[in-house]
Short mmCIF file of N, CA and C in Angstrom, two decimals:
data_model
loop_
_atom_site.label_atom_id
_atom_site.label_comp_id
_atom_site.label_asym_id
_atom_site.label_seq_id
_atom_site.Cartn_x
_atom_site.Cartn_y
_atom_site.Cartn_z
N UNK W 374 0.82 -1.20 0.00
CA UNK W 374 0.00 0.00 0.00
C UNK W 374 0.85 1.26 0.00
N UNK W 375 2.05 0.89 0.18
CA UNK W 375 3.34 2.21 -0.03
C UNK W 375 2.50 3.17 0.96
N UNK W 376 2.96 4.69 0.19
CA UNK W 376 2.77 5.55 1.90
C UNK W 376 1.50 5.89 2.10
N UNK W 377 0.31 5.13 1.79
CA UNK W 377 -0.75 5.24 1.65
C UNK W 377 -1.35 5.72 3.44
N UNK W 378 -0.67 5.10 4.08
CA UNK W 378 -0.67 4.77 5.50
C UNK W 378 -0.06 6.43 6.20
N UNK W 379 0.47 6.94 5.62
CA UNK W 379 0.92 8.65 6.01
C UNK W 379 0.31 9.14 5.90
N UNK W 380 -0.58 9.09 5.17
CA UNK W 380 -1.73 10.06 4.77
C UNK W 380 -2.92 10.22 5.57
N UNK W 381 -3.23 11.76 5.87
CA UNK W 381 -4.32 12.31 6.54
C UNK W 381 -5.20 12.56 5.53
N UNK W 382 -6.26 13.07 6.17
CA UNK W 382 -7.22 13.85 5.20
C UNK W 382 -6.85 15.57 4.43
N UNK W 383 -5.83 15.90 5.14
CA UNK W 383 -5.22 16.96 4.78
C UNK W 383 -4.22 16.81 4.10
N UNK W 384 -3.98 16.43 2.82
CA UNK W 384 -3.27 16.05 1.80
C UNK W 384 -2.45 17.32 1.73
N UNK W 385 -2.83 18.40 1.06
CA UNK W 385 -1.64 18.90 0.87
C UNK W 385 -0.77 19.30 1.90
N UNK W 386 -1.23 19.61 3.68
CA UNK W 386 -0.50 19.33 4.67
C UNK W 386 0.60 18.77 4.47
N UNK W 387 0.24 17.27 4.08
CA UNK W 387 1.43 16.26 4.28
C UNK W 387 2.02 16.28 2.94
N UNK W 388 1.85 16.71 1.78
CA UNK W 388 2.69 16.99 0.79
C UNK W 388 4.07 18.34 0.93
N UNK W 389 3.02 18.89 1.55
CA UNK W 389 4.11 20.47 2.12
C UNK W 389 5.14 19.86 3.21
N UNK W 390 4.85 18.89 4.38
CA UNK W 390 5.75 18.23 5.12
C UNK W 390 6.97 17.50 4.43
N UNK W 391 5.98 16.82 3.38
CA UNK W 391 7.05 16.29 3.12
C UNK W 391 8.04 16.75 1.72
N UNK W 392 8.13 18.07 1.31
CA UNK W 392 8.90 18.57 0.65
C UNK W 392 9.77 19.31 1.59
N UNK W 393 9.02 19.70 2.63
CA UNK W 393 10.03 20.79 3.35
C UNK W 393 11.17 19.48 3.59
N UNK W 394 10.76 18.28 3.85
CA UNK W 394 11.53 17.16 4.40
C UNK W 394 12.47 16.35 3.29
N UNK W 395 11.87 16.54 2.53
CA UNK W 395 12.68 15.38 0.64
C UNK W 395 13.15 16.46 0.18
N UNK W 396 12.72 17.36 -0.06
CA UNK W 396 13.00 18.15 -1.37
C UNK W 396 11.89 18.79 -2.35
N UNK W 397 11.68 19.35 -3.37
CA UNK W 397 10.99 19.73 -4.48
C UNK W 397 10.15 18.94 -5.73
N UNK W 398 11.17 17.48 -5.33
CA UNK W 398 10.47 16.78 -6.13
C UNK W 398 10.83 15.39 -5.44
N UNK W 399 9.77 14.59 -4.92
CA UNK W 399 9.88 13.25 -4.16
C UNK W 399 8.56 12.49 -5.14
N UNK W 400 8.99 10.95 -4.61
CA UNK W 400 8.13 10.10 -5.12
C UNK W 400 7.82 9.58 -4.03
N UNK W 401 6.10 9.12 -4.46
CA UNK W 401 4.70 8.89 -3.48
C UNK W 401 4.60 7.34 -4.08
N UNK W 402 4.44 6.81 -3.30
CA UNK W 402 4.05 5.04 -3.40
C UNK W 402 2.82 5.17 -3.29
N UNK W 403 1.29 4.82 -3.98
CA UNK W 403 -0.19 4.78 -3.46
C UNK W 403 -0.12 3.64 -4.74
N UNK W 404 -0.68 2.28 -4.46
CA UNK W 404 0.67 2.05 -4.63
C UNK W 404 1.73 1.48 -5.21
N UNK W 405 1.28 2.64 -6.34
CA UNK W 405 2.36 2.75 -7.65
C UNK W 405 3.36 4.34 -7.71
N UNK W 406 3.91 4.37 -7.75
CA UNK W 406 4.67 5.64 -7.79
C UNK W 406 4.03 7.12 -8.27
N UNK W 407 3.84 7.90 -7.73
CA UNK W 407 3.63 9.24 -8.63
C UNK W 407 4.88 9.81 -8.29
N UNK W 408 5.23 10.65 -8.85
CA UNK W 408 6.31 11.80 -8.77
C UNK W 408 5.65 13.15 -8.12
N UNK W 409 5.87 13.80 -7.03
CA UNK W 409 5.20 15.02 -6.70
C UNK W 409 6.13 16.10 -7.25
N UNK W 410 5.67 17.42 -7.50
CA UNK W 410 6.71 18.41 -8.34
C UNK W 410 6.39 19.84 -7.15
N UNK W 411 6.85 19.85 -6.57
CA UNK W 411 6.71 20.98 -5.27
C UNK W 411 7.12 22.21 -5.25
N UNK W 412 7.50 22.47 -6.50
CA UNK W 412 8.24 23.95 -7.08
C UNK W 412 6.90 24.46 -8.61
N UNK W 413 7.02 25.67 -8.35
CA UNK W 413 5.74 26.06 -9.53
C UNK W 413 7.38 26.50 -10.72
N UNK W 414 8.19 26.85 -10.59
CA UNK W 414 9.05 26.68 -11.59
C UNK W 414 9.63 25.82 -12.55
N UNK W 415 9.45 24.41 -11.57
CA UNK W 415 10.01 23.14 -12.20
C UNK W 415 8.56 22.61 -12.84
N UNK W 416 7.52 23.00 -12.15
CA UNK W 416 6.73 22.27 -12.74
C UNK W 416 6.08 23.10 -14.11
N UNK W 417 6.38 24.34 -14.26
CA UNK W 417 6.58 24.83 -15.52
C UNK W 417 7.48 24.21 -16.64
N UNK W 418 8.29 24.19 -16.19
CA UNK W 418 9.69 23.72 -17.07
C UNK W 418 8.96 22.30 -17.51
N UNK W 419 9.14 21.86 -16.86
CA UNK W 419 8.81 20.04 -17.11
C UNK W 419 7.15 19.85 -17.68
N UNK W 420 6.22 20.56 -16.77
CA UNK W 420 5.23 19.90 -17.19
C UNK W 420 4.12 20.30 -18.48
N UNK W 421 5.14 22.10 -18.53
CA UNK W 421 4.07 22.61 -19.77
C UNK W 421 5.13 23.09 -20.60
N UNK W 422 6.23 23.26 -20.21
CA UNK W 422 7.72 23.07 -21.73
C UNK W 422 7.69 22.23 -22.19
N UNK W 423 7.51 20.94 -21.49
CA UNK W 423 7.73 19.48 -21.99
C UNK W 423 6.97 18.65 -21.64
N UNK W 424 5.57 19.33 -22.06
CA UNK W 424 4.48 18.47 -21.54
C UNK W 424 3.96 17.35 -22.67
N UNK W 425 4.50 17.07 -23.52
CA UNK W 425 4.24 16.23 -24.37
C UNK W 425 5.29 14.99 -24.17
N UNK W 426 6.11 15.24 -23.45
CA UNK W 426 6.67 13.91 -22.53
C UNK W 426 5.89 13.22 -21.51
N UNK W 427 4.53 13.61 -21.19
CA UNK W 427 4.23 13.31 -20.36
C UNK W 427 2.35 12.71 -20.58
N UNK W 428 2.57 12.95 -22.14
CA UNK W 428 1.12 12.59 -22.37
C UNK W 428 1.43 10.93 -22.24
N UNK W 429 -0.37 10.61 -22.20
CA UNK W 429 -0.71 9.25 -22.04
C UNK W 429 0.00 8.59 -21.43
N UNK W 430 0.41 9.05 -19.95
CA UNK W 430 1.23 8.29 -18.87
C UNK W 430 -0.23 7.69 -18.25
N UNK W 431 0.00 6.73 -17.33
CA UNK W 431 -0.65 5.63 -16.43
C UNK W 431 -1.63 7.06 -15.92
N UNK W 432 -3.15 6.95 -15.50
CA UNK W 432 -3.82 7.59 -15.35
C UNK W 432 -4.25 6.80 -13.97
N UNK W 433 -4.13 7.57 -12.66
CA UNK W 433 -4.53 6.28 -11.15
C UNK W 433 -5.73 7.05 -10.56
N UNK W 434 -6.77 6.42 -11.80
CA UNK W 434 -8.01 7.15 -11.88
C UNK W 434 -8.52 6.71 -10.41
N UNK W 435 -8.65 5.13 -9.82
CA UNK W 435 -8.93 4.90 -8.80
C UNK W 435 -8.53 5.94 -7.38
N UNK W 436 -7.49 6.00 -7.69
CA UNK W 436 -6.93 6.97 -6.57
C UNK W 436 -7.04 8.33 -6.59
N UNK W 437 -7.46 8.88 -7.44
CA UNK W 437 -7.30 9.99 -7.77
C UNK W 437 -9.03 10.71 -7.90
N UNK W 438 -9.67 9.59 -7.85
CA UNK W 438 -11.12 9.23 -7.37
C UNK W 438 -11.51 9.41 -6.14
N UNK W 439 -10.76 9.19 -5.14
CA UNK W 439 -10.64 8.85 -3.94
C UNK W 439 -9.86 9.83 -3.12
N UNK W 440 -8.98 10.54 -3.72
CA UNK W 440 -8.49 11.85 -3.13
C UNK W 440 -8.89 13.10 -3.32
N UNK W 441 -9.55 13.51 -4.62
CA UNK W 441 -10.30 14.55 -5.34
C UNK W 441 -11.24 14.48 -6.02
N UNK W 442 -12.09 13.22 -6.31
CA UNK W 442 -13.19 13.49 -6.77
C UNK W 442 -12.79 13.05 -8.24
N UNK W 443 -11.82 12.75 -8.60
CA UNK W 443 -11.40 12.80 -10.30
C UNK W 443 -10.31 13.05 -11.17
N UNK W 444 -10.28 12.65 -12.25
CA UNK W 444 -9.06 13.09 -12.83
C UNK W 444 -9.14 14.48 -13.06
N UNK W 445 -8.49 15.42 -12.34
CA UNK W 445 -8.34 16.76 -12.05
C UNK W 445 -7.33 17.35 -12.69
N UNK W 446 -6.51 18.31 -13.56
CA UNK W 446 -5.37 18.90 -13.51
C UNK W 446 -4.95 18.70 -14.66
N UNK W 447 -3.48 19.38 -15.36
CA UNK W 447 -2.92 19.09 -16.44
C UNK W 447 -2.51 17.97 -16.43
N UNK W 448 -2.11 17.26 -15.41
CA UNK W 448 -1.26 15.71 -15.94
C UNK W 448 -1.99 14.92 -16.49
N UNK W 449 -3.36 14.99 -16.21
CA UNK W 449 -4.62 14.10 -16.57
C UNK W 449 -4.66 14.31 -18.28
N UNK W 450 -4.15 15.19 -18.66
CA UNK W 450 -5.31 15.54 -19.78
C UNK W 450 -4.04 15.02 -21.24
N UNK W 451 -5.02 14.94 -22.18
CA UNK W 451 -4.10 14.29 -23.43
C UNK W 451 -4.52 14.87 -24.55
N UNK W 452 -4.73 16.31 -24.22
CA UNK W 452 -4.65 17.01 -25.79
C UNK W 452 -4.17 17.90 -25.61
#
């Protein structure tokens, strides 16, 4: 179940903990890996400079169901 078990209901709480604690960019076990991107600079660079590296990646609709209601956000989307 990876760090499924850290997790509160206050998600981004424990995302902000745990950058102040990893770094800017750590990986989340739920439990398959996501990559979190904790900088709005990097995640410029990477995710909308070079966001076509990143189409039609694994979509963890289940989970992502279950934390927000849905596939939410740019990573989700494939056009």
């Amino acid at each position: 179940i990876g760090n499924m078990l850290s997790f509160r209901w206050e998600l981004d709480e424990v995302l902000l903990e745990w950058k102040a604690r990893y770094g800017r960019i750590f990986t989340v076990w739920l439990p398959f890996p996501m990559v979190v991107i904790g900088d709005h600079k990097l995640l410029q660079k990477h995710l909308i400079r070079q966001g076509e590296l990143f189409l039609a990646k694994k979509n963890p609709e289940q989970m992502m169901k279950m934390l927000s209601g849905g596939l939410l956000g740019l990573a989700f989307e494939d056009n």
